PDB file of C-alpha atoms in Angstrom:
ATOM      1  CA  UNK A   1     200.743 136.612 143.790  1.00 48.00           C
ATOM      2  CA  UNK A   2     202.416 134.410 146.748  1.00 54.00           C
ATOM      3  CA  UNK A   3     201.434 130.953 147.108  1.00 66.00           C
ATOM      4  CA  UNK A   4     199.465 131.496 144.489  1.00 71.00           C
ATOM      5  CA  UNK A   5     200.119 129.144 140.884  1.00 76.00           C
ATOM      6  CA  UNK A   6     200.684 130.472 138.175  1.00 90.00           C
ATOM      7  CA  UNK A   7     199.043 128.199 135.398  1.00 93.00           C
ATOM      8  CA  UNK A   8     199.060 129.185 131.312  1.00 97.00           C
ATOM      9  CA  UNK A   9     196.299 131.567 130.688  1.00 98.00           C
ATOM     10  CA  UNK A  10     195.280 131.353 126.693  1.00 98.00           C
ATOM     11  CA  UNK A  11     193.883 134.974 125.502  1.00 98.00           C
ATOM     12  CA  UNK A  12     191.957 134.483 122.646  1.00 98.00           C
ATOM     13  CA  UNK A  13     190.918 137.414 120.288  1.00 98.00           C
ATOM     14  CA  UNK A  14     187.896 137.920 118.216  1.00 98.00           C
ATOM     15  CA  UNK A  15     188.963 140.655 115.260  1.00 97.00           C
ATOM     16  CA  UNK A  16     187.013 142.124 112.387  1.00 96.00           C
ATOM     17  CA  UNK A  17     188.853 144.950 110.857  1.00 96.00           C
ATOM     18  CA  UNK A  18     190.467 145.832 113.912  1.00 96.00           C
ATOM     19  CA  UNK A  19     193.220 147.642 112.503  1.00 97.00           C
ATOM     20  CA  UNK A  20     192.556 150.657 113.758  1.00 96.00           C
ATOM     21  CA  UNK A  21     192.498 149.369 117.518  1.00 96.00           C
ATOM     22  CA  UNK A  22     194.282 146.102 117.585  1.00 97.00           C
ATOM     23  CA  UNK A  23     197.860 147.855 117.738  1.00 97.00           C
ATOM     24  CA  UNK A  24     197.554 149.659 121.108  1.00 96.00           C
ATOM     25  CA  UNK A  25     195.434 146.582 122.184  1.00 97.00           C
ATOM     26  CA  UNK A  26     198.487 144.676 121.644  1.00 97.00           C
ATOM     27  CA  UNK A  27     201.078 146.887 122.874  1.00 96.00           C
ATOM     28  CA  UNK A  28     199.091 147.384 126.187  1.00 97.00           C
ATOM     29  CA  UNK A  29     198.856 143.919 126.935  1.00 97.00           C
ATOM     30  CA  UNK A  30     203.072 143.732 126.898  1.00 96.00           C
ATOM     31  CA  UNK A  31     202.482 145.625 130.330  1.00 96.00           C
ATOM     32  CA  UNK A  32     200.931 142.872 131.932  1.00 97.00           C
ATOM     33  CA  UNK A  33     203.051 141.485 134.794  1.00 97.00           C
ATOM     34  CA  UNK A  34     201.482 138.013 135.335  1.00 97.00           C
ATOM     35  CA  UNK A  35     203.287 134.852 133.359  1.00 95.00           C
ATOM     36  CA  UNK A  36     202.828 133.160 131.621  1.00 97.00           C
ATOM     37  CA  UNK A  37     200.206 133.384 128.821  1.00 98.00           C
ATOM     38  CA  UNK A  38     199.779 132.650 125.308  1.00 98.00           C
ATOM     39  CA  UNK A  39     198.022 134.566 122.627  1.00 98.00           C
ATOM     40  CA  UNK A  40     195.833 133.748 120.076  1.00 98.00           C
ATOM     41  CA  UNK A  41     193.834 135.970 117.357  1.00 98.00           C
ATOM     42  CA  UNK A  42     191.207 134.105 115.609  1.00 98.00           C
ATOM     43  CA  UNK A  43     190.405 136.585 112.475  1.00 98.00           C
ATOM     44  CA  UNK A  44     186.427 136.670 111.058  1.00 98.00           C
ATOM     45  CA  UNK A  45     187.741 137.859 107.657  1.00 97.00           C
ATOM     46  CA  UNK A  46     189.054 141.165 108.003  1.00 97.00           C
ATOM     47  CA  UNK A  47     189.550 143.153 104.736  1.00 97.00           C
ATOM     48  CA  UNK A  48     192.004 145.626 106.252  1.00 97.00           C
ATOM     49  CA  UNK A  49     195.440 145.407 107.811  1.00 97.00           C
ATOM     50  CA  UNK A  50     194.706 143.245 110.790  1.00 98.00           C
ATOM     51  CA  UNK A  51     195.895 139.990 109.479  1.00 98.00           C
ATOM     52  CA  UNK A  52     199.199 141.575 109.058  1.00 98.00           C
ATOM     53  CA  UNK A  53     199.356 143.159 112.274  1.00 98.00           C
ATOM     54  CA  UNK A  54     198.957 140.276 114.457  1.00 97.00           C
ATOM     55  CA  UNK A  55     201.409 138.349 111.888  1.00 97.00           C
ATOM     56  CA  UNK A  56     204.092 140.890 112.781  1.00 96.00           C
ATOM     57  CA  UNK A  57     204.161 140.093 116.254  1.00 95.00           C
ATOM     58  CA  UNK A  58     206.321 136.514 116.777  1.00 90.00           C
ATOM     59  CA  UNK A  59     204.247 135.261 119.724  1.00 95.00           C
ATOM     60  CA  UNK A  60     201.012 135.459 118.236  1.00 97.00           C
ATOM     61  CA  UNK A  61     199.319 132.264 117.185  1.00 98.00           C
ATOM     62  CA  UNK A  62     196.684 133.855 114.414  1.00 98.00           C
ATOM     63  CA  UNK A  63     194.292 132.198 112.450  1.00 97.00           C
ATOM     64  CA  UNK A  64     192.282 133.570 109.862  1.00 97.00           C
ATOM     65  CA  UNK A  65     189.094 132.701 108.549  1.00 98.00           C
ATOM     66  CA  UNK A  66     187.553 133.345 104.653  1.00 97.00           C
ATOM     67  CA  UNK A  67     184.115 134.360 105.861  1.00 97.00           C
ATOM     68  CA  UNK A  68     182.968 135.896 109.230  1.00 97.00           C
ATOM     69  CA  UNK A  69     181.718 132.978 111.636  1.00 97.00           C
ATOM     70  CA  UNK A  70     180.700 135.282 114.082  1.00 96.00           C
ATOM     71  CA  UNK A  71     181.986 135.786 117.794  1.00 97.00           C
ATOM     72  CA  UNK A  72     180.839 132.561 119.603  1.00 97.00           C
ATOM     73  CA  UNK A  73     182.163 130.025 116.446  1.00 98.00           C
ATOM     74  CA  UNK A  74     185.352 132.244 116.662  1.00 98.00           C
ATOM     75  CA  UNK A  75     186.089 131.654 120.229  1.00 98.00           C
ATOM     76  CA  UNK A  76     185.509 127.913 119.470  1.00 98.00           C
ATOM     77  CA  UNK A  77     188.219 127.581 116.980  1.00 98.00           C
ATOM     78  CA  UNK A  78     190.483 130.119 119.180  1.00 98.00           C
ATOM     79  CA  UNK A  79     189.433 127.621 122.789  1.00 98.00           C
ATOM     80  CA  UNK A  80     190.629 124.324 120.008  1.00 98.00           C
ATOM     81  CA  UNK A  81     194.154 125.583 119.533  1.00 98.00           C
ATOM     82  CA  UNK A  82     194.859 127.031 123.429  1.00 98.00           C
ATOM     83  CA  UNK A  83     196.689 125.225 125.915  1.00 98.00           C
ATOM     84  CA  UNK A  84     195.834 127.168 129.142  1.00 98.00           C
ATOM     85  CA  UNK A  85     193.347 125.785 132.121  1.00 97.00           C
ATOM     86  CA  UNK A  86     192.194 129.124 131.910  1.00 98.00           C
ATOM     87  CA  UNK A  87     190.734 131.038 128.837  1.00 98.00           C
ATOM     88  CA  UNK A  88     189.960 134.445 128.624  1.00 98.00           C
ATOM     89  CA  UNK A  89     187.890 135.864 125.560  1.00 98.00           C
ATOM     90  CA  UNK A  90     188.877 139.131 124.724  1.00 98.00           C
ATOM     91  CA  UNK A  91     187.719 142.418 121.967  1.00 97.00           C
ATOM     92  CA  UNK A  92     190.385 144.028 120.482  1.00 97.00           C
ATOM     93  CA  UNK A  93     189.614 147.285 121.294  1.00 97.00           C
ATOM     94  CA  UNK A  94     190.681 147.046 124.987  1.00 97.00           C
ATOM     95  CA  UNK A  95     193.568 148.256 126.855  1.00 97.00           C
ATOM     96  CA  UNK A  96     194.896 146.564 129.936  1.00 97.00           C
ATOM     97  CA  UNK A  97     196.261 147.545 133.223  1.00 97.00           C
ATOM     98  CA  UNK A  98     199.660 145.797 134.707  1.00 97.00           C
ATOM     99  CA  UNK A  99     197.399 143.395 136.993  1.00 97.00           C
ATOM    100  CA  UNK A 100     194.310 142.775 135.323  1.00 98.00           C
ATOM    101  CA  UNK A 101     195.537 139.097 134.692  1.00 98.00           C
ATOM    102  CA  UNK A 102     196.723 138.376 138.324  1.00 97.00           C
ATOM    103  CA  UNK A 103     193.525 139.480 140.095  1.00 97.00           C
ATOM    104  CA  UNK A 104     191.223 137.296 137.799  1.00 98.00           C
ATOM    105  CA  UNK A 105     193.680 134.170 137.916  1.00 97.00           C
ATOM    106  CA  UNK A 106     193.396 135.187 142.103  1.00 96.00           C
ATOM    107  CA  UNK A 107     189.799 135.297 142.019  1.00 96.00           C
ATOM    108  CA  UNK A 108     189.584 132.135 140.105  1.00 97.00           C
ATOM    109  CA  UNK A 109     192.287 129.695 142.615  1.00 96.00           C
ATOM    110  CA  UNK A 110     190.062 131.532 145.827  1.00 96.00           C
ATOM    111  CA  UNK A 111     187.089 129.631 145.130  1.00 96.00           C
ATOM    112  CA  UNK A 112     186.961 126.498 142.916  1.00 96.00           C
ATOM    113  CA  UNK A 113     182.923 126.792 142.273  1.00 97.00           C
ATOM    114  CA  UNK A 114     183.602 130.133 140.088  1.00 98.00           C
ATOM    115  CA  UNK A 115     183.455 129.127 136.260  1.00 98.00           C
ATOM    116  CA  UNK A 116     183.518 132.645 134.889  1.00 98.00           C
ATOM    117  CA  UNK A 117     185.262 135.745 135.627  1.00 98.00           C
ATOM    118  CA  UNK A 118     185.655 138.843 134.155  1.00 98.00           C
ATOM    119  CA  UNK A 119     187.757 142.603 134.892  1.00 98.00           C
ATOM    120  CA  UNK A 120     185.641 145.829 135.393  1.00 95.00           C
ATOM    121  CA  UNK A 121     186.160 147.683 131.873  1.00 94.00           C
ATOM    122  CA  UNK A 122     186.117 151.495 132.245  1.00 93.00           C
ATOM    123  CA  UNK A 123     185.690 153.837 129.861  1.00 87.00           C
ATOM    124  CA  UNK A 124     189.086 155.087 128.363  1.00 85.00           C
ATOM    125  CA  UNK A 125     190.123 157.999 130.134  1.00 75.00           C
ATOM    126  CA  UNK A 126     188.472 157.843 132.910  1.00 68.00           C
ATOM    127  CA  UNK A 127     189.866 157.264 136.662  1.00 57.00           C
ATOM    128  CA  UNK A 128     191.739 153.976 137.095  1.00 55.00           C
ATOM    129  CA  UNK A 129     189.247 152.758 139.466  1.00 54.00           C
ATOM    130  CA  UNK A 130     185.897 150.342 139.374  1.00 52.00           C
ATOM    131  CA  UNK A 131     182.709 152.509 140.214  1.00 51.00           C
ATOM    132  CA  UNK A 132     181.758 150.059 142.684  1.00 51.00           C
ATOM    133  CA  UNK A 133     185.075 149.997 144.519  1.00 48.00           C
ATOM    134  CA  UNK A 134     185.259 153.905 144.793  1.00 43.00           C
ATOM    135  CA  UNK A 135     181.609 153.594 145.867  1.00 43.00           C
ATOM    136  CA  UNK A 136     181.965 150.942 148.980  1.00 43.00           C
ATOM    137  CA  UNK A 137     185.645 150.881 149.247  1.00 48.00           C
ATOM    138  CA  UNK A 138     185.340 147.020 148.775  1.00 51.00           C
ATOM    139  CA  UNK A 139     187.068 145.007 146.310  1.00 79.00           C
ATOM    140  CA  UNK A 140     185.529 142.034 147.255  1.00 91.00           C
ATOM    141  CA  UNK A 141     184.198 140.036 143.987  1.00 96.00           C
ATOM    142  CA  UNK A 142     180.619 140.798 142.999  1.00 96.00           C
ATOM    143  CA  UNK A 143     178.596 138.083 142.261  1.00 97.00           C
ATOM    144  CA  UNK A 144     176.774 138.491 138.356  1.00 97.00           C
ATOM    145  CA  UNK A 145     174.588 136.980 136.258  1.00 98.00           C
ATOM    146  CA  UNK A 146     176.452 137.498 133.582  1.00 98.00           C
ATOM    147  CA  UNK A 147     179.551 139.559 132.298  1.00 97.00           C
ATOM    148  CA  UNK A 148     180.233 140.951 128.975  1.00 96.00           C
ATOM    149  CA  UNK A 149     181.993 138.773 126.414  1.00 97.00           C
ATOM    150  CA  UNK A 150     184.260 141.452 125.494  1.00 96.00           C
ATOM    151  CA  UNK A 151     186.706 140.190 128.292  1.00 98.00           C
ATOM    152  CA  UNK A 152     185.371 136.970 129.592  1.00 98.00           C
ATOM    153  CA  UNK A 153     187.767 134.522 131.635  1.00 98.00           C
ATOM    154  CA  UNK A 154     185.873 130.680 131.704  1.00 98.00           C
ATOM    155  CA  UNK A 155     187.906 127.537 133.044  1.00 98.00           C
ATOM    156  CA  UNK A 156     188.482 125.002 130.395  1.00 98.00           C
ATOM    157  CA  UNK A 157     186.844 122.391 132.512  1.00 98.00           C
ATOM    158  CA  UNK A 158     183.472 124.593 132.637  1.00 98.00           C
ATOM    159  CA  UNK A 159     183.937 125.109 129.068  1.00 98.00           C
ATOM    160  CA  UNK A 160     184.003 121.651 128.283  1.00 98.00           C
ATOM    161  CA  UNK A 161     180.962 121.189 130.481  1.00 97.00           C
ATOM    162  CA  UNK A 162     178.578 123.773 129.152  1.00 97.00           C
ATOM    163  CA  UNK A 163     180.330 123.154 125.629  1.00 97.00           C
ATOM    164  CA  UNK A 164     181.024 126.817 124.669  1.00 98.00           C
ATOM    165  CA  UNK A 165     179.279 129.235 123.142  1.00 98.00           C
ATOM    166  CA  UNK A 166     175.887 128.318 121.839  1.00 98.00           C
ATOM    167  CA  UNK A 167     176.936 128.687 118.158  1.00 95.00           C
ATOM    168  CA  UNK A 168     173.418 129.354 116.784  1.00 95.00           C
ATOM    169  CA  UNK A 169     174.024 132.984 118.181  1.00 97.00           C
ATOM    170  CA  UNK A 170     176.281 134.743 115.171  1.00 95.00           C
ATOM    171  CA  UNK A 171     176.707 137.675 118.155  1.00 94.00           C
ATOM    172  CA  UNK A 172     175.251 139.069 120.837  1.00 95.00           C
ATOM    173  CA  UNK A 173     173.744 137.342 123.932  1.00 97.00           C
ATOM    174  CA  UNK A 174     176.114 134.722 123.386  1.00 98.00           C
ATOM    175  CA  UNK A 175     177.813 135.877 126.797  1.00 98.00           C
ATOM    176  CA  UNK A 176     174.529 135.958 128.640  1.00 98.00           C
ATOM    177  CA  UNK A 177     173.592 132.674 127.586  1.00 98.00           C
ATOM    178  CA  UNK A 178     176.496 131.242 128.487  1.00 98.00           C
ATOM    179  CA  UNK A 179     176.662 132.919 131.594  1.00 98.00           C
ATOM    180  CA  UNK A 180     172.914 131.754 132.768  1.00 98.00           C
ATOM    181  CA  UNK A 181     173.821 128.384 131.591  1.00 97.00           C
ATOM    182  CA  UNK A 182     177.022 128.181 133.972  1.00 97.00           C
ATOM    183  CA  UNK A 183     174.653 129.453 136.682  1.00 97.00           C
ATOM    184  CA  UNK A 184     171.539 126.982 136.184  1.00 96.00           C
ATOM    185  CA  UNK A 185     174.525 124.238 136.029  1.00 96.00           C
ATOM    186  CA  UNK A 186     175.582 125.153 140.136  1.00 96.00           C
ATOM    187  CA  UNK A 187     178.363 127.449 139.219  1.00 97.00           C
ATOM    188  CA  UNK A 188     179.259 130.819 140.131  1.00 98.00           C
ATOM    189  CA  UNK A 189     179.794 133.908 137.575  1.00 98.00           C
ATOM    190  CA  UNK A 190     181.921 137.096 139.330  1.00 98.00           C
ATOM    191  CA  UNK A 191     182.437 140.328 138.282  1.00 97.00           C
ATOM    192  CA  UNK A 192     185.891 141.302 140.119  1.00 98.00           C
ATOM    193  CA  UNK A 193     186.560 145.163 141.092  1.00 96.00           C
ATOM    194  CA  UNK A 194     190.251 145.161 141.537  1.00 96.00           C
ATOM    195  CA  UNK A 195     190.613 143.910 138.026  1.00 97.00           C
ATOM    196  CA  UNK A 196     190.670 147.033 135.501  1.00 97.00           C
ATOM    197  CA  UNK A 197     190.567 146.948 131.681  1.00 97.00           C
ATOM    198  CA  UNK A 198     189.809 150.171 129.372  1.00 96.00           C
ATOM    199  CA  UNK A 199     187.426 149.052 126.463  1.00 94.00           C
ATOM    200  CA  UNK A 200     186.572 151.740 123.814  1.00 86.00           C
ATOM    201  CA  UNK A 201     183.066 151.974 123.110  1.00 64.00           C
ATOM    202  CA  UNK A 202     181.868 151.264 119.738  1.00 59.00           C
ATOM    203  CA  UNK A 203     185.851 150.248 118.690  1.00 54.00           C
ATOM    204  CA  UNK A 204     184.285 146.415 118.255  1.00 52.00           C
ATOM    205  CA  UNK A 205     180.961 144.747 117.775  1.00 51.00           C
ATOM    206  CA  UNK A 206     178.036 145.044 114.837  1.00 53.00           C
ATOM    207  CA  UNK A 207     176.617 148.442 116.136  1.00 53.00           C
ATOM    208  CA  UNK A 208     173.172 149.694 115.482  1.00 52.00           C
ATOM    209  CA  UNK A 209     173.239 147.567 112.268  1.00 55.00           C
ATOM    210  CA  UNK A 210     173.032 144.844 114.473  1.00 68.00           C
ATOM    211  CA  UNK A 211     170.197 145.520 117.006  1.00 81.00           C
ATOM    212  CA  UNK A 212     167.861 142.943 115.068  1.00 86.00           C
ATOM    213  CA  UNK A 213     170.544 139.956 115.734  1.00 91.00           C
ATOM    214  CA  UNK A 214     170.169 141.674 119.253  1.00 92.00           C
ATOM    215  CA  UNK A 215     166.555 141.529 119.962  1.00 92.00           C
ATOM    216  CA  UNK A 216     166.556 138.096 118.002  1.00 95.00           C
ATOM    217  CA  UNK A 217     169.205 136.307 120.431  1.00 97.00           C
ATOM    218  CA  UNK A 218     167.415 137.722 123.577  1.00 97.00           C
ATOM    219  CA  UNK A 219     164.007 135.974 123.228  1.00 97.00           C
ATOM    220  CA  UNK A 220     165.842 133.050 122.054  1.00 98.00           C
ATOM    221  CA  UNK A 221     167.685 132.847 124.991  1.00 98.00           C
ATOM    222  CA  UNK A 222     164.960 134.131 127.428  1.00 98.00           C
ATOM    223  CA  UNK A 223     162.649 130.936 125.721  1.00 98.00           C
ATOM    224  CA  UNK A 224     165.644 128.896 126.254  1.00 98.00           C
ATOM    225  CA  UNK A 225     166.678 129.189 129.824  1.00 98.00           C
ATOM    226  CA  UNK A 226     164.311 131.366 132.011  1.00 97.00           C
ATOM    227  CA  UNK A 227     161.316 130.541 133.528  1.00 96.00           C
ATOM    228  CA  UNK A 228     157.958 131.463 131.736  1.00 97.00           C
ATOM    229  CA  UNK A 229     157.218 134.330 134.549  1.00 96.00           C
ATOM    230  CA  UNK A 230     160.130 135.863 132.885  1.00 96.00           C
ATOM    231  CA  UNK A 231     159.602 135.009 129.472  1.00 97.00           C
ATOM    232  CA  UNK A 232     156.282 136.147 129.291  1.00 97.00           C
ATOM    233  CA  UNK A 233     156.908 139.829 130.168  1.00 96.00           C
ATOM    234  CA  UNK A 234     160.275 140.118 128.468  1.00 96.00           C
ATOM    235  CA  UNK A 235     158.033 138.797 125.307  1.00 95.00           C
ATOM    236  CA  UNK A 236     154.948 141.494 125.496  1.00 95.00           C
ATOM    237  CA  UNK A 237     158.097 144.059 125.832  1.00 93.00           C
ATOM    238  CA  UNK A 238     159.434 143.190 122.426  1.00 92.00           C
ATOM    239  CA  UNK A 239     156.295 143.490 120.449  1.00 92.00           C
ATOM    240  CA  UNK A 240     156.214 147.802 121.086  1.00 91.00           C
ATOM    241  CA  UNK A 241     159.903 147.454 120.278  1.00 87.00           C
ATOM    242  CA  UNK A 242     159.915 145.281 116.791  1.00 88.00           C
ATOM    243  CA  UNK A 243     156.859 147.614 115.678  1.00 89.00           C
ATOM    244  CA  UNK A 244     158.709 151.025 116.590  1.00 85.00           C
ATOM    245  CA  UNK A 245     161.552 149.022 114.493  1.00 81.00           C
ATOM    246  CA  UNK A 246     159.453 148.953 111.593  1.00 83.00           C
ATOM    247  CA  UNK A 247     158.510 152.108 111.752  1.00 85.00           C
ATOM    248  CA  UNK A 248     161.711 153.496 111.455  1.00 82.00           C
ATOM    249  CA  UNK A 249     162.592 151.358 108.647  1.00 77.00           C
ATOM    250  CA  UNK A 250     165.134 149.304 110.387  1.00 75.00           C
ATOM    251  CA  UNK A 251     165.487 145.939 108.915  1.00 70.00           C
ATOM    252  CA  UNK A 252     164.302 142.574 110.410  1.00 76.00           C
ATOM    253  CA  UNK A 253     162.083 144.085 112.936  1.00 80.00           C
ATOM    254  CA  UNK A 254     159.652 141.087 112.136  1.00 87.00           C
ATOM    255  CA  UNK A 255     162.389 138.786 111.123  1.00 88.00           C
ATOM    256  CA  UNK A 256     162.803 138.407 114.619  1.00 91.00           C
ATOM    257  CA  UNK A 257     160.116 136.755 115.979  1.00 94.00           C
ATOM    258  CA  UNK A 258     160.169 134.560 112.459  1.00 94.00           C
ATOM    259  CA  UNK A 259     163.149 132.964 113.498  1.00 95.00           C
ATOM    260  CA  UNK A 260     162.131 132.012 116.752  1.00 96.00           C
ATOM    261  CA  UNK A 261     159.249 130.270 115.969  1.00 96.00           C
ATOM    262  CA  UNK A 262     160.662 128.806 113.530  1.00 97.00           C
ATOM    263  CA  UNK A 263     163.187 126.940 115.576  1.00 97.00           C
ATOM    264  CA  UNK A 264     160.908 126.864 118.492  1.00 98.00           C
ATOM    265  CA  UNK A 265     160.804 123.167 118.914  1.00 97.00           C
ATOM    266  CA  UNK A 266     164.091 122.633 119.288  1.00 97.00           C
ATOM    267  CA  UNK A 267     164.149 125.717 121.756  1.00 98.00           C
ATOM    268  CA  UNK A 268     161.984 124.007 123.941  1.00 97.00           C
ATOM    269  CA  UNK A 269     163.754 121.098 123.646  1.00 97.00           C
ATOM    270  CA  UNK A 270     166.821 123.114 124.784  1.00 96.00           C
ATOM    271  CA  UNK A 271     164.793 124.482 127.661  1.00 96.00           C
ATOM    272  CA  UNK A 272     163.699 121.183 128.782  1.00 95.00           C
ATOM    273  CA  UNK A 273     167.199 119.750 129.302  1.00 93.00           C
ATOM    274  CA  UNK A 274     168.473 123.196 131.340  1.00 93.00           C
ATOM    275  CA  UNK A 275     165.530 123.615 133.877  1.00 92.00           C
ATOM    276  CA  UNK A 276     164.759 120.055 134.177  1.00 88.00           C
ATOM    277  CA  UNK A 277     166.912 120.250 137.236  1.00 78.00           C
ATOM    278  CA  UNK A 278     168.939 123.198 137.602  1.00 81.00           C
ATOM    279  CA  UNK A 279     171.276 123.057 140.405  1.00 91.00           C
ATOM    280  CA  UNK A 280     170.346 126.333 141.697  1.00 92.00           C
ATOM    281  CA  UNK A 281     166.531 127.654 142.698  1.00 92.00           C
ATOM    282  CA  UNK A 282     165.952 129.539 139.611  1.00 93.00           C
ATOM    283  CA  UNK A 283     164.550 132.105 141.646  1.00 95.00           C
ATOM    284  CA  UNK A 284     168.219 133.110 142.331  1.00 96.00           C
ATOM    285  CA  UNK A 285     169.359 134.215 139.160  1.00 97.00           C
ATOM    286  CA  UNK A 286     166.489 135.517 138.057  1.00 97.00           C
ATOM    287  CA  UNK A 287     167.008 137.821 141.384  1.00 97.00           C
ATOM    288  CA  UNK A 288     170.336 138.132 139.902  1.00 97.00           C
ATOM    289  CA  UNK A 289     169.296 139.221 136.644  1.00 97.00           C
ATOM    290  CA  UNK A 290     167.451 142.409 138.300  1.00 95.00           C
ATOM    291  CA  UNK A 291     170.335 142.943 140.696  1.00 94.00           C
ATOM    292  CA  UNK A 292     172.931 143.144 137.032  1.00 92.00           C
ATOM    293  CA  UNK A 293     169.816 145.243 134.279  1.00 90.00           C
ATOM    294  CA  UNK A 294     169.714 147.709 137.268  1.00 87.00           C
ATOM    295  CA  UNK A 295     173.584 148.169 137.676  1.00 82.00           C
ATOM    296  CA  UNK A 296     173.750 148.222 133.782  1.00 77.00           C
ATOM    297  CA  UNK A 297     171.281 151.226 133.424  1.00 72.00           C
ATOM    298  CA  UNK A 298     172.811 153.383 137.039  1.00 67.00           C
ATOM    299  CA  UNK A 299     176.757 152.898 136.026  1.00 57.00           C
ATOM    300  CA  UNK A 300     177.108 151.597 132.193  1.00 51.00           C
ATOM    301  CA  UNK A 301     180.045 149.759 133.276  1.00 43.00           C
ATOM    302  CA  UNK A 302     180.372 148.427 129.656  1.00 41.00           C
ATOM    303  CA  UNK A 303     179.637 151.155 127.528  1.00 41.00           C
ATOM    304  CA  UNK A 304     180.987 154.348 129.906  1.00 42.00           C
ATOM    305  CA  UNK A 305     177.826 156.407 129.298  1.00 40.00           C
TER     306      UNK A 305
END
């Protein structure tokens, strides 16, 4: 990248018995020509070999915890230890192209107003090219709402701004959130085309199991940071979906809405603080938000279906 710097880049992984994908994670990520970068493996209690497979390699800084935190508190204690300007939250179960790294660090010195960055992941196997690029022929950055946590490059300063994660969510939506947050704060999110990662569905995350903590995090964030001409419908959709929940015997579909209102004043005590005076028209994001839950059902960027 010419006349470009070339500042320490801290890539922080989230594992949970990872074994089974963290090897060819790591030996992927050998092939990646930009320098230099430091990694760190923050471990939610694993109880197979992945403890002892990032221990074997020399230049991994790994901590381990007793009990699973979750994904946001995880990426705290992984952003405590890094060094870089530039932090990049990654899954294990990706595999990485030779210039992944150089086109987000590019994307990020272009313009300084972009907080958050993140690589097109592609389903493994398929062609080594984003669906939009191949599409428009343009590898222009796209701007996002939000990107997917499971590669997720923030600068340190707009970290330290928007504090992190919210650590209330245990997982899910904690990338959203974030993401909306950066955006109501005046800066920018990109997704970047010429950026390509392989992520293997299903190889991280809670799965079905996990849908509840889904649904849960959504309307909390939804009461938290959009506008009540968003809330409102995105509330009457989750009633159908909790009851067809219940009735097929999946746990928490109530549990839910419990939550929220229990913590509901201090949600809209939350919300008060974010759209008091957002530095963007809401209306903007919220356009944005359409723009990204239409791309997500046509291409499935994330998941490869």
């Amino acid at each position: 990248m010419p006349n470009i710097p070339t500042p320490l880049i801290s890539l922080i992984f989230i594992t949970h018995n990872s074994a089974r994908v963290l090897p060819e994670c790591l030996a992927t990520l050998a092939s990646t020509h930009y320098h230099p970068y430091e990694v760190i493996v923050v471990d939610n209690a694993s109880s197979d070999a992945t403890p002892a497979i990032a221990r074997a390699h020399a230049d991994v800084h790994f901590t381990g915890n007793a009990t699973n935190l979750g994904f946001g508190r995880a990426c705290h204690q992984g952003a405590a230890v890094a060094h870089g300007d530039l932090l990049v939250f990654l899954n294990p179960d990706l595999s990485f192209t030779p210039e992944w790294l150089s086109n987000l660090v590019q994307a990020m010195h272009a313009d300084p107003a972009v907080a958050i960055c993140a690589p097109i992941a592609l389903y493994p196997g398929s062609k080594s090219q984003s669906p939009e690029a191949s599409s428009t022929g343009i590898l222009a950055p796209i701007e996002t709402a939000s990107v997917s946590g499971a590669a997720l490059m923030i600068r340190r300063s707009a970290w330290d701004i928007l504090g992190g994660f919210d650590q209330q969510i245990f997982l899910y939506w904690e990338d959203t959130d974030l993401c909306w947050r950066a955006w109501l704060a005046g800066m920018r999110v990109l997704y970047i085309p010429n950026a390509l990662i392989y992520h293997e569905r299903g190889g991280s995350g809670g799965g079905q199991a996990w849908s509840s903590e889904a649904a849960k995090n959504g309307l909390y964030v939804h009461l938290k940071l959009m506008r009540w001409r968003r809330v409102i419908p995105y509330l009457l959709r989750q009633i159908p979906a909790s009851c067809l929940r219940a009735l097929r015997g999946q746990g928490g579909a109530f549990a839910i809405w419990w939550w929220n209102i229990l913590n509901l004043r201090k949600t809209l005590a939350q919300r008060r603080i974010y759209l008091r005076q957002p530095h963007i028209d809401p209306a903007y994001l919220e356009r944005l938000i359409t723009i990204h839950d239409r791309t997500l059902r046509k291409r499935r960027w994330y998941t490869g279906q």
